[in-house]
């Protein structure tokens, strides 16, 4: 451990050994050499666990699609065989993905960032909602076909923040993709975890069974009241948290920007620790194109390599 | 019988092991790609544009994909020259590849000062002057659109440095050969052609620009024919200065177009986003092409286009 290193890096990743000195005193926002642990566990690292250095060390691989499970509302759960990525993915990290093509100029040209929904041995599952051309083409993939994946990318959720806390995972729409692996890990470390899940309508509330199988209580909310609470998930949150000791609460959120903005404002006002996973258009996914800037109290930072998970208290949301 | 192919080229006194560099703004400070491949295999790479002070860049809404390309309006976010020298340069020191520092000033003096600061570092093989960024209000393109100002920048930088000076030109001009010639006469050692084309994309639902900067620079395969033509045009009109071709190169075949049109070397840009190994594949593809065609030295191909007159 090196305490002269920027606190955030030090606390989040439990920095140790050689490269650390390089990190010390650097403008870490632009520093691509990051430190992480496949355990995501500062304690284990401090005790001498194996740390991985030099960025999240993503792998660029060709991965076979093993299963394409179609879900309601144009959602697809794609499972790839990608052992090098699956074995190193932490909750909240993502991959860049595109179907492999023999065209010199792929269409669309750029890969799409996708949150890792779950990992199981060599298998890695992502959730996509077919909205644009990139996601639509992924949704059309058949088992046996190959995708180009880069990952794991980004900085995931800090699990230590959830230790000994009552964790509320607050997800909106396809944002559910980012919190399943998180729920799994929180339950594994023995921490109380609840899911508050908002969507437009009942059919959009997908994958509830997966969370119920983890014994995670699910609080659904729909805009039209077709399932659970009628209204935004943030309103459901205000309701649901009555009866809980506020000082024990810890939030993790992922969803559309208005939802994240509302959850962040609420958490900050109540002094509840809150991490949010943001979404942004990006070209590369690994800190080079600088396209995915996010406004923070510390200036612009990158959703791909500084995030996608940020502390709610450090983000600045635009008014519009 | 497989014979060896010479891929090495020389530009402005720098010997590149192969004619493939990666483009400024698509390759960070080099380290980001070291996690995917051995960047020592590259002929060289151009750093993200460096300014005297760190620049924050434009507000979000910086990129958007377009047909066969992308628009960007990053706004030259960079760590600044001091941070680059202190923190990035020591880490790229041991890679066996040429580093071309892309620099950007808001004034002639700033360009000269940047050149002066980099002069003591042997790892920097050359400078590439960015007088063509379309995404900032001050500096950059104002020099690239005006032959007199371009000439002043080149003259000042040449005085401030012992390193070769390349100038990256803007395609957004009426006659690129005028600026090219002005740079050559001011002492430029090579010209990089071309930077991005100004473009725009609109969100029709919200009826507002996709980019916070309203306009952005178009890159990717969409611009390749435009860029090839500009290289061809300058190669014919401005003799005696090496050209570095750039614009939408995705594969070796694309790179060959630029070389045959008159470029001594090429830069791979947007393709690095599509496939982090793109530049490597271009190198391998060039070698394969030469071998298949029985070409022992890639330099035979430079400017080798046979014109069909009439």
Coordinates of C-alpha atoms in Angstrom, one line a residue:
Chain A
X1 CA 0.0 0.0 0.0
X2 CA 1.2 3.4 -0.8
X3 CA -0.7 6.2 1.0
X4 CA 0.8 8.9 -1.2
X5 CA -1.2 7.5 -4.1
X6 CA -4.4 9.2 -4.8
X7 CA -6.9 8.2 -2.2
X8 CA -9.6 7.1 -4.5
X9 CA -7.4 4.7 -6.3
X10 CA -5.9 3.5 -3.1
X11 CA -9.1 2.8 -1.3
X12 CA -11.0 1.4 -4.2
X13 CA -8.3 -0.9 -5.5
X14 CA -6.0 -1.4 -2.7
X15 CA -2.9 -0.4 -4.5
X16 CA 0.3 -2.3 -3.9
X17 CA 3.8 -2.9 -5.2
X18 CA 5.9 -1.7 -8.1
X19 CA 3.7 0.2 -10.4
X20 CA 2.2 2.1 -7.5
X21 CA 5.1 4.4 -7.3
X22 CA 4.3 5.3 -10.8
X23 CA 0.8 6.1 -9.9
X24 CA 1.9 8.2 -6.9
X25 CA 1.4 11.9 -7.6
X26 CA 0.1 11.3 -11.1
X27 CA -2.9 12.9 -12.5
X28 CA -4.7 9.6 -12.3
X29 CA -7.7 10.7 -14.3
X30 CA -5.6 10.4 -17.3
X31 CA -3.4 7.6 -16.2
X32 CA -4.2 4.4 -17.9
X33 CA -2.2 2.2 -15.6
X34 CA -4.8 1.1 -13.1
X35 CA -4.7 -1.4 -10.4
X36 CA -7.3 -3.9 -9.7
X37 CA -7.9 -7.2 -8.2
X38 CA -9.9 -10.1 -9.5
X39 CA -11.2 -10.5 -6.0
X40 CA -12.5 -7.0 -5.8
X41 CA -11.5 -7.2 -2.2
X42 CA -9.2 -4.8 -0.5
X43 CA -8.8 -7.1 2.5
X44 CA -7.5 -10.0 0.5
X45 CA -5.1 -7.8 -1.4
X46 CA -3.7 -6.2 1.7
X47 CA -3.1 -9.7 3.0
X48 CA -0.9 -10.4 0.0
X49 CA -3.5 -11.5 -2.6
X50 CA -2.6 -11.5 -6.3
X51 CA -3.2 -8.1 -7.8
X52 CA -3.5 -7.4 -11.5
X53 CA -1.8 -4.3 -12.7
X54 CA -1.7 -2.1 -15.8
X55 CA -5.2 -1.0 -16.4
X56 CA -8.0 -3.5 -16.1
X57 CA -5.9 -5.4 -18.7
X58 CA -8.7 -6.0 -21.1
X59 CA -8.6 -8.9 -23.6
X60 CA -9.5 -8.5 -27.3
X61 CA -11.0 -11.9 -28.2
X62 CA -13.2 -13.8 -30.6
X63 CA -16.0 -15.4 -28.6
X64 CA -18.5 -17.9 -29.7
X65 CA -22.2 -17.3 -28.9
X66 CA -23.4 -20.2 -26.9
X67 CA -27.0 -19.0 -26.3
X68 CA -29.3 -16.2 -27.4
X69 CA -32.3 -16.1 -25.1
X70 CA -34.9 -13.8 -26.4
X71 CA -36.8 -11.9 -23.7
X72 CA -39.8 -9.6 -24.0
X73 CA -39.6 -6.1 -25.5
X74 CA -36.6 -6.7 -27.8
X75 CA -34.3 -7.7 -25.0
X76 CA -31.8 -10.5 -25.6
X77 CA -29.6 -12.3 -23.2
X78 CA -26.5 -13.3 -25.1
X79 CA -24.1 -15.9 -23.6
X80 CA -20.6 -16.1 -25.0
X81 CA -17.7 -18.4 -24.4
X82 CA -15.0 -15.9 -23.3
X83 CA -13.0 -17.5 -20.5
X84 CA -10.3 -14.8 -20.4
X85 CA -12.9 -12.1 -19.9
X86 CA -15.4 -14.0 -17.8
X87 CA -12.8 -15.0 -15.2
X88 CA -11.7 -11.5 -14.6
X89 CA -15.0 -9.5 -14.7
X90 CA -16.0 -7.6 -11.7
X91 CA -19.6 -6.4 -11.0
X92 CA -20.3 -3.3 -13.0
X93 CA -17.7 -3.8 -15.6
X94 CA -18.5 -4.0 -19.3
X95 CA -17.4 -5.3 -22.7
X96 CA -17.3 -3.8 -26.1
X97 CA -19.0 -6.1 -28.6
X98 CA -19.8 -6.5 -32.2
X99 CA -20.6 -9.5 -34.4
X100 CA -17.5 -10.7 -36.2
X101 CA -17.6 -9.8 -39.9
X102 CA -15.4 -10.4 -42.9
X103 CA -16.3 -7.0 -44.2
X104 CA -13.4 -4.6 -44.1
X105 CA -15.7 -1.9 -43.1
X106 CA -18.1 -3.3 -40.5
X107 CA -21.6 -1.7 -40.3
X108 CA -22.0 -0.2 -37.8
X109 CA -18.3 0.7 -37.6
X110 CA -18.0 0.8 -33.8
X111 CA -18.5 -1.8 -31.2
X112 CA -21.2 -1.3 -28.5
X113 CA -20.6 -1.1 -24.8
X114 CA -22.6 -3.8 -22.9
X115 CA -22.7 -4.3 -19.2
X116 CA -21.8 -7.9 -18.1
X117 CA -24.9 -9.4 -16.7
X118 CA -23.4 -12.6 -15.3
X119 CA -20.4 -14.9 -15.5
X120 CA -20.4 -18.6 -15.1
X121 CA -17.0 -20.3 -15.5
X122 CA -15.9 -19.6 -19.1
X123 CA -19.3 -18.1 -20.0
X124 CA -20.1 -14.5 -20.0
X125 CA -23.6 -13.1 -20.4
X126 CA -24.7 -9.7 -21.6
X127 CA -28.1 -8.2 -21.8
X128 CA -29.0 -6.1 -24.8
X129 CA -32.0 -4.2 -25.8
X130 CA -32.2 -3.9 -29.6
X131 CA -32.6 -0.2 -30.2
X132 CA -30.1 0.9 -32.8
X133 CA -28.4 -0.9 -35.6
X134 CA -25.5 -2.1 -33.4
X135 CA -27.6 -3.7 -30.8
X136 CA -30.1 -5.1 -33.4
X137 CA -27.3 -6.9 -35.1
X138 CA -26.1 -8.4 -31.9
X139 CA -29.6 -9.5 -31.1
X140 CA -29.8 -11.4 -34.4
X141 CA -26.8 -13.5 -33.6
X142 CA -27.2 -17.2 -33.6
X143 CA -25.4 -19.8 -31.4
X144 CA -22.2 -20.8 -33.0
X145 CA -21.6 -17.4 -34.5
X146 CA -18.6 -15.4 -33.4
X147 CA -18.4 -11.9 -31.8
X148 CA -15.4 -9.7 -31.2
X149 CA -15.3 -8.7 -27.6
X150 CA -13.0 -6.5 -25.6
X151 CA -13.1 -6.7 -21.9
X152 CA -13.4 -6.5 -19.0
X153 CA -13.5 -2.8 -19.2
X154 CA -14.1 0.0 -16.8
X155 CA -14.2 0.3 -13.0
X156 CA -17.0 -1.6 -11.4
X157 CA -18.9 -1.2 -8.2
X158 CA -17.1 -1.0 -4.9
X159 CA -18.3 -3.9 -3.0
X160 CA -16.6 -2.9 0.2
X161 CA -19.1 0.0 0.5
X162 CA -21.8 -2.6 0.9
X163 CA -20.3 -4.5 3.7
X164 CA -22.4 -4.6 6.8
X165 CA -25.0 -2.4 5.1
X166 CA -28.5 -2.8 3.8
X167 CA -27.9 -2.5 0.1
X168 CA -30.6 -1.1 -2.3
X169 CA -29.9 -1.9 -5.9
X170 CA -31.9 0.6 -7.9
X171 CA -32.3 -0.3 -11.5
X172 CA -34.2 1.3 -14.4
X173 CA -35.0 -0.6 -17.6
X174 CA -32.1 -2.2 -19.2
X175 CA -29.9 -0.9 -16.3
X176 CA -30.8 -4.2 -14.6
X177 CA -27.9 -5.6 -16.6
X178 CA -25.3 -3.9 -14.4
X179 CA -26.6 -5.1 -11.0
X180 CA -27.2 -8.8 -11.2
X181 CA -23.5 -9.8 -10.7
X182 CA -23.4 -7.2 -8.0
X183 CA -26.4 -8.7 -6.2
X184 CA -24.7 -12.1 -6.4
X185 CA -21.4 -10.8 -4.9
X186 CA -23.2 -8.9 -2.2
X187 CA -25.1 -12.0 -1.2
X188 CA -21.9 -14.0 -1.3
X189 CA -20.3 -11.6 1.1
X190 CA -23.4 -12.0 3.3
X191 CA -24.9 -8.6 3.0
X192 CA -28.5 -7.7 2.9
X193 CA -29.6 -6.8 -0.6
X194 CA -32.8 -5.5 -2.1
X195 CA -33.7 -4.7 -5.7
X196 CA -35.9 -1.7 -6.6
X197 CA -36.6 -2.1 -10.3
X198 CA -38.4 0.5 -12.4
X199 CA -39.7 0.2 -16.0
X200 CA -42.3 1.7 -18.2
X201 CA -44.6 -1.3 -18.1
X202 CA -44.8 -4.8 -16.6
X203 CA -43.4 -6.5 -19.8
X204 CA -40.2 -4.4 -19.4
X205 CA -39.5 -5.9 -16.0
X206 CA -37.3 -8.8 -17.1
X207 CA -35.1 -11.2 -15.2
X208 CA -36.9 -10.9 -11.9
X209 CA -36.6 -14.6 -11.3
X210 CA -32.8 -14.4 -11.3
X211 CA -32.9 -12.0 -8.4
X212 CA -35.6 -13.9 -6.6
X213 CA -33.4 -17.0 -6.9
X214 CA -30.8 -15.1 -5.0
X215 CA -33.3 -14.4 -2.2
X216 CA -33.1 -10.7 -3.1
X217 CA -36.5 -9.0 -2.4
X218 CA -37.7 -7.3 -5.5
X219 CA -39.7 -4.1 -5.4
X220 CA -41.1 -3.4 -8.9
X221 CA -42.3 -0.1 -10.1
X222 CA -44.0 0.7 -13.4
X223 CA -44.9 4.0 -15.0
X224 CA -48.4 2.7 -15.8
X225 CA -48.9 0.7 -12.6
X226 CA -49.2 -2.6 -14.5
X227 CA -46.9 -4.2 -12.0
X228 CA -45.9 -3.1 -8.5
X229 CA -45.6 0.5 -7.5
X230 CA -47.2 3.0 -9.9
X231 CA -44.7 5.7 -10.7
X232 CA -41.0 6.2 -10.9
X233 CA -38.7 3.8 -9.0
X234 CA -37.4 6.8 -7.1
X235 CA -40.8 7.4 -5.6
X236 CA -41.0 3.7 -4.8
X237 CA -37.6 4.1 -3.1
X238 CA -38.9 6.9 -0.8
X239 CA -41.8 4.6 0.2
X240 CA -39.8 1.4 0.6
X241 CA -37.0 2.8 2.7
X242 CA -39.3 3.8 5.6
X243 CA -38.7 1.4 8.3
X244 CA -35.0 1.0 7.5
X245 CA -32.3 2.7 9.5
X246 CA -31.1 5.4 7.1
X247 CA -27.5 5.2 8.5
X248 CA -27.3 1.5 7.4
X249 CA -28.4 2.1 3.8
X250 CA -26.1 1.9 0.8
X251 CA -27.3 2.5 -2.8
X252 CA -26.1 1.2 -6.1
X253 CA -28.0 2.5 -9.2
X254 CA -28.0 2.0 -12.9
X255 CA -30.6 3.2 -15.4
X256 CA -31.6 6.1 -17.6
X257 CA -30.1 9.5 -16.8
X258 CA -33.2 11.1 -15.3
X259 CA -33.5 8.2 -12.9
X260 CA -29.8 8.4 -11.9
X261 CA -30.1 12.1 -11.5
X262 CA -33.1 11.7 -9.2
X263 CA -31.5 8.9 -7.2
X264 CA -28.3 10.8 -6.8
X265 CA -30.0 13.9 -5.6
X266 CA -32.1 11.9 -3.1
X267 CA -29.1 9.9 -1.8
X268 CA -26.9 13.1 -1.5
X269 CA -29.7 14.9 0.4
X270 CA -30.1 12.0 2.8
X271 CA -26.4 11.4 3.1
X272 CA -26.7 7.9 1.9
X273 CA -23.7 6.5 0.1
X274 CA -24.6 5.9 -3.5
X275 CA -22.7 4.6 -6.5
X276 CA -24.1 5.0 -10.0
X277 CA -23.2 3.4 -13.2
X278 CA -23.5 5.8 -16.1
X279 CA -24.0 5.3 -19.8
X280 CA -22.4 7.3 -22.6
X281 CA -21.6 6.9 -26.3
X282 CA -18.1 5.7 -26.8
X283 CA -15.9 4.7 -29.7
X284 CA -13.2 2.6 -28.1
X285 CA -14.1 1.6 -24.5
X286 CA -10.6 1.8 -23.1
X287 CA -9.8 5.5 -22.6
X288 CA -8.4 6.5 -26.0
X289 CA -11.1 8.2 -28.0
X290 CA -12.1 10.5 -25.1
X291 CA -15.6 10.5 -26.5
X292 CA -17.5 9.4 -23.3
X293 CA -16.9 12.3 -21.1
X294 CA -18.9 12.7 -18.0
X295 CA -19.2 16.0 -16.0
X296 CA -17.9 15.7 -12.5
X297 CA -16.9 18.0 -9.7
X298 CA -13.4 17.1 -10.7
X299 CA -13.8 18.1 -14.3
X300 CA -14.6 15.9 -17.2
X301 CA -13.9 12.2 -16.7
X302 CA -14.4 9.2 -18.9
X303 CA -17.3 6.8 -18.5
X304 CA -15.2 4.0 -19.9
X305 CA -12.0 4.1 -17.9
X306 CA -12.8 6.4 -14.9
X307 CA -16.3 4.9 -14.7
X308 CA -18.8 3.7 -15.6
X309 CA -19.3 3.6 -11.8
X310 CA -19.0 6.9 -10.0
X311 CA -19.9 8.1 -6.6
X312 CA -23.2 9.9 -7.0
X313 CA -21.8 12.8 -5.0
X314 CA -19.1 13.5 -7.6
X315 CA -21.3 13.8 -10.6
X316 CA -22.8 17.0 -12.0
X317 CA -26.0 16.5 -13.9
X318 CA -27.1 18.9 -16.6
X319 CA -30.4 20.7 -16.2
X320 CA -31.9 19.7 -19.5
Chain B
X1 CA 10.8 -19.2 -52.1
X2 CA 9.8 -16.6 -49.6
X3 CA 12.0 -13.6 -49.8
X4 CA 12.2 -10.9 -47.2
X5 CA 10.4 -7.7 -47.9
X6 CA 11.9 -4.4 -46.9
X7 CA 9.1 -2.3 -45.3
X8 CA 11.4 0.3 -43.9
X9 CA 11.0 3.9 -45.0
X10 CA 12.7 7.1 -44.1
X11 CA 10.9 10.4 -43.6
X12 CA 12.7 13.6 -42.5
X13 CA 15.8 11.7 -41.4
X14 CA 13.7 9.3 -39.2
X15 CA 14.0 5.6 -40.2
X16 CA 10.8 3.8 -39.7
X17 CA 10.9 0.0 -39.6
X18 CA 7.6 0.0 -41.5
X19 CA 5.5 2.8 -43.0
X20 CA 2.6 2.4 -40.5
X21 CA 2.0 4.8 -37.7
X22 CA -1.0 5.4 -35.6
X23 CA -2.8 8.7 -35.7
X24 CA -3.0 11.4 -33.1
X25 CA -6.1 11.3 -31.0
X26 CA -6.7 7.6 -31.7
X27 CA -3.8 6.1 -29.8
X28 CA -3.7 8.0 -26.5
X29 CA -0.2 8.3 -25.3
X30 CA 0.7 4.8 -26.6
X31 CA 0.3 3.0 -23.4
X32 CA -3.4 2.3 -23.8
X33 CA -2.6 -0.1 -26.7
X34 CA 0.4 -1.7 -25.1
X35 CA -2.2 -3.9 -23.3
X36 CA -3.3 -5.4 -26.6
X37 CA -0.1 -5.8 -28.6
X38 CA 3.6 -5.0 -28.7
X39 CA 3.5 -1.4 -29.9
X40 CA 7.2 -1.8 -30.7
X41 CA 6.0 -3.4 -33.9
X42 CA 4.7 -0.1 -35.2
X43 CA 6.7 2.2 -37.4
X44 CA 5.7 4.9 -34.9
X45 CA 2.8 6.6 -33.2
X46 CA 1.6 10.1 -32.9
X47 CA 0.6 11.3 -29.4
X48 CA -2.7 12.9 -28.5
X49 CA -2.4 16.6 -29.3
X50 CA -0.4 18.3 -26.6
X51 CA -1.0 21.9 -25.4
X52 CA 1.0 24.0 -23.0
X53 CA -1.7 23.7 -20.3
X54 CA -4.0 20.8 -19.8
X55 CA -7.2 21.2 -21.7
X56 CA -10.6 19.9 -20.4
X57 CA -12.2 19.3 -23.8
X58 CA -15.8 19.9 -24.9
X59 CA -18.9 19.0 -22.9
X60 CA -20.4 15.5 -23.3
X61 CA -22.0 14.7 -26.6
X62 CA -18.5 14.4 -28.2
X63 CA -18.9 11.6 -30.7
X64 CA -21.5 10.1 -32.9
X65 CA -21.3 7.3 -35.4
X66 CA -22.2 8.1 -39.0
X67 CA -22.3 5.9 -42.1
X68 CA -18.8 4.3 -42.4
X69 CA -17.4 6.8 -40.0
X70 CA -17.7 8.9 -37.0
X71 CA -17.9 12.5 -36.0
X72 CA -15.9 13.7 -33.1
X73 CA -15.6 17.0 -31.3
X74 CA -13.4 16.1 -28.3
X75 CA -12.0 19.6 -28.1
X76 CA -8.4 18.5 -27.7
X77 CA -8.7 17.2 -24.2
X78 CA -5.2 16.5 -23.1
X79 CA -3.0 16.3 -20.0
X80 CA -0.7 19.2 -21.1
X81 CA 2.9 19.1 -22.0
X82 CA 4.3 19.1 -18.5
X83 CA 2.3 16.1 -17.4
X84 CA 3.1 14.3 -20.7
X85 CA 6.8 14.8 -20.1
X86 CA 6.7 13.9 -16.4
X87 CA 4.3 11.0 -16.5
X88 CA 3.8 9.5 -20.0
X89 CA 7.2 9.9 -21.6
X90 CA 9.1 7.8 -19.1
X91 CA 6.6 4.9 -19.6
X92 CA 6.9 4.9 -23.4
X93 CA 10.7 5.3 -23.3
X94 CA 11.5 1.6 -23.6
X95 CA 9.2 0.9 -26.6
X96 CA 11.2 0.4 -29.8
X97 CA 9.1 2.7 -31.9
X98 CA 9.2 6.3 -33.0
X99 CA 7.1 8.7 -31.1
X100 CA 5.9 11.8 -33.0
X101 CA 4.6 14.4 -30.6
X102 CA 1.5 16.1 -31.9
X103 CA 1.5 19.7 -30.6
X104 CA -1.1 22.4 -30.6
X105 CA -0.7 26.0 -29.8
X106 CA -3.1 28.9 -29.6
X107 CA -0.5 31.2 -31.0
X108 CA 2.8 31.0 -32.9
X109 CA 4.7 31.5 -29.7
X110 CA 2.8 28.6 -28.0
X111 CA 3.8 26.3 -30.9
X112 CA 7.4 27.4 -30.5
X113 CA 7.3 27.0 -26.8
X114 CA 5.9 23.4 -27.1
X115 CA 8.7 22.5 -29.5
X116 CA 11.3 24.0 -27.2
X117 CA 10.0 22.0 -24.2
X118 CA 10.2 18.7 -26.2
X119 CA 13.5 19.3 -27.7
X120 CA 15.7 17.8 -25.0
X121 CA 13.9 14.4 -25.1
X122 CA 15.5 11.9 -27.5
X123 CA 12.5 9.6 -27.4
X124 CA 10.5 12.2 -29.3
X125 CA 11.6 11.5 -32.9
X126 CA 9.7 14.4 -34.4
X127 CA 6.9 16.9 -34.0
X128 CA 3.6 17.0 -35.8
X129 CA 2.0 20.4 -35.8
X130 CA -1.7 20.3 -35.5
X131 CA -2.9 23.3 -37.4
X132 CA -6.0 21.6 -38.5
X133 CA -8.2 20.7 -35.6
X134 CA -11.8 21.7 -36.5
X135 CA -13.2 21.5 -33.0
X136 CA -11.8 24.4 -31.0
X137 CA -12.3 28.1 -31.4
X138 CA -8.7 29.3 -30.8
X139 CA -5.7 28.1 -32.5
X140 CA -5.4 25.0 -34.6
X141 CA -7.4 25.5 -37.7
X142 CA -7.0 29.2 -38.0
X143 CA -3.4 28.4 -38.9
X144 CA -4.3 25.6 -41.2
X145 CA -6.6 27.8 -43.3
X146 CA -4.2 30.6 -43.9
X147 CA -1.0 29.9 -45.7
X148 CA 0.7 33.0 -44.2
X149 CA -0.1 31.9 -40.7
X150 CA 0.8 28.3 -41.4
X151 CA 4.2 29.5 -42.7
X152 CA 4.7 31.6 -39.5
X153 CA 4.1 28.7 -37.3
X154 CA 6.4 26.4 -39.2
X155 CA 9.2 29.0 -39.2
X156 CA 8.9 29.6 -35.5
X157 CA 8.8 25.9 -34.6
X158 CA 11.8 25.2 -36.9
X159 CA 13.8 27.8 -35.0
X160 CA 12.8 26.3 -31.7
X161 CA 13.6 22.7 -32.3
X162 CA 16.3 20.4 -33.7
X163 CA 13.7 17.8 -34.5
X164 CA 12.0 17.1 -37.8
X165 CA 8.8 19.1 -38.1
X166 CA 5.7 17.5 -39.8
X167 CA 2.6 19.6 -40.4
X168 CA -0.8 18.0 -40.3
X169 CA -3.0 19.7 -42.8
X170 CA -6.7 20.5 -42.9
X171 CA -8.8 19.2 -45.8
X172 CA -11.3 21.9 -45.2
X173 CA -9.7 24.4 -47.5
X174 CA -10.3 25.5 -51.1
X175 CA -6.8 24.5 -52.3
X176 CA -4.7 22.3 -50.1
X177 CA -1.7 22.7 -52.3
X178 CA -1.4 26.4 -51.3
X179 CA -1.0 25.6 -47.6
X180 CA 1.2 22.6 -48.4
X181 CA 3.5 24.7 -50.4
X182 CA 3.6 27.5 -47.8
X183 CA 4.6 24.9 -45.1
X184 CA 7.3 23.5 -47.4
X185 CA 8.8 26.9 -48.1
X186 CA 8.8 27.7 -44.4
X187 CA 11.0 24.6 -43.8
X188 CA 8.5 21.8 -42.9
X189 CA 10.1 18.4 -43.2
X190 CA 7.0 16.4 -44.0
X191 CA 3.3 16.9 -44.4
X192 CA 0.5 14.7 -42.9
X193 CA -2.6 14.6 -45.0
X194 CA -5.3 14.9 -43.8
X195 CA -7.1 15.8 -40.6
X196 CA -10.8 15.3 -40.3
X197 CA -13.5 16.9 -42.5
X198 CA -16.0 19.1 -40.8
X199 CA -19.4 17.5 -40.6
X200 CA -22.6 17.6 -38.6
X201 CA -25.3 15.2 -37.5
X202 CA -28.7 16.1 -36.1
X203 CA -31.0 14.3 -33.6
X204 CA -34.3 14.6 -35.5
X205 CA -36.4 13.8 -32.5
X206 CA -34.9 16.6 -30.4
X207 CA -34.1 18.7 -33.4
X208 CA -30.7 19.5 -32.1
X209 CA -27.1 18.7 -33.0
X210 CA -25.8 15.3 -31.9
X211 CA -22.6 17.0 -30.8
X212 CA -22.4 19.6 -28.1
X213 CA -20.0 21.5 -30.3
X214 CA -22.6 21.4 -33.1
X215 CA -20.0 20.3 -35.7
X216 CA -17.3 17.7 -35.5
X217 CA -14.6 16.1 -37.5
X218 CA -15.5 13.2 -39.8
X219 CA -13.1 10.3 -39.8
X220 CA -13.2 6.7 -40.9
X221 CA -13.6 4.9 -44.2
X222 CA -16.2 7.4 -45.3
X223 CA -13.4 10.0 -45.9
X224 CA -10.8 7.7 -47.5
X225 CA -11.5 8.6 -51.2
X226 CA -11.4 12.3 -50.3
X227 CA -8.1 11.9 -48.5
X228 CA -6.5 9.7 -51.2
X229 CA -7.3 12.4 -53.7
X230 CA -5.8 15.1 -51.6
X231 CA -2.6 13.1 -51.1
X232 CA -2.5 12.5 -54.9
X233 CA -3.1 16.1 -55.6
X234 CA -0.3 17.4 -53.2
X235 CA 2.1 14.7 -54.3
X236 CA 1.8 16.0 -57.9
X237 CA 1.8 19.7 -57.1
X238 CA 4.4 19.9 -54.3
X239 CA 7.6 18.0 -55.0
X240 CA 10.5 17.3 -52.7
X241 CA 8.6 16.9 -49.4
X242 CA 7.5 13.5 -48.0
X243 CA 3.8 12.9 -47.3
X244 CA 2.2 10.9 -44.6
X245 CA -1.2 9.7 -45.7
X246 CA -4.2 9.4 -43.4
X247 CA -7.9 9.1 -43.8
X248 CA -10.1 6.0 -43.1
X249 CA -7.4 3.3 -43.5
X250 CA -8.9 0.0 -42.3
X251 CA -6.6 -2.5 -43.9
X252 CA -3.4 -2.9 -46.0
X253 CA -5.3 -2.3 -49.2
X254 CA -6.4 1.1 -48.0
X255 CA -2.9 2.0 -46.9
X256 CA -1.6 1.0 -50.3
X257 CA -3.9 3.5 -52.0
X258 CA -2.2 6.3 -50.1
X259 CA 1.3 5.0 -50.7
X260 CA 0.7 4.5 -54.4
X261 CA -0.8 8.0 -54.6
X262 CA 2.4 9.4 -53.1
X263 CA 2.6 8.9 -49.4
X264 CA 5.8 7.6 -47.9
X265 CA 4.0 6.4 -44.8
X266 CA 0.5 6.2 -43.5
X267 CA -1.4 6.7 -40.2
X268 CA -4.1 4.4 -39.0
X269 CA -6.7 6.3 -36.9
X270 CA -10.4 5.4 -36.4
X271 CA -9.7 1.8 -37.2
X272 CA -7.9 1.5 -33.9
X273 CA -11.3 1.9 -32.2
X274 CA -13.0 -0.7 -34.4
X275 CA -10.2 -3.2 -33.8
X276 CA -7.3 -2.4 -31.5
X277 CA -5.1 -4.6 -33.6
X278 CA -5.9 -2.8 -36.9
X279 CA -2.5 -1.2 -37.3
X280 CA -0.7 -4.5 -36.9
X281 CA -2.9 -6.1 -39.5
X282 CA -2.1 -3.3 -41.9
X283 CA 1.7 -3.9 -41.4
X284 CA 1.2 -7.7 -41.9
X285 CA -1.0 -7.0 -44.9
X286 CA 1.5 -4.7 -46.5
X287 CA 4.2 -7.3 -46.2
X288 CA 2.0 -10.0 -47.7
X289 CA 1.0 -7.8 -50.6
X290 CA 4.6 -7.1 -51.4
X291 CA 5.5 -10.7 -51.2
X292 CA 2.7 -11.7 -53.5
X293 CA 3.5 -9.0 -56.0
X294 CA 7.2 -9.8 -55.9
X295 CA 8.1 -6.4 -54.5
X296 CA 11.2 -6.6 -52.4
X297 CA 11.1 -3.0 -51.2
X298 CA 7.9 -1.1 -50.3
X299 CA 9.6 2.1 -51.4
X300 CA 9.1 1.0 -55.0
X301 CA 5.4 1.6 -54.5
X302 CA 5.6 5.2 -53.2
X303 CA 4.0 7.5 -55.8
X304 CA 4.0 4.6 -58.3
X305 CA 0.6 5.4 -59.7
X306 CA 0.4 5.3 -63.4
X307 CA -1.8 8.1 -64.7
X308 CA -4.2 7.6 -67.5
X309 CA -4.1 10.9 -69.2
X310 CA -6.9 11.9 -71.5

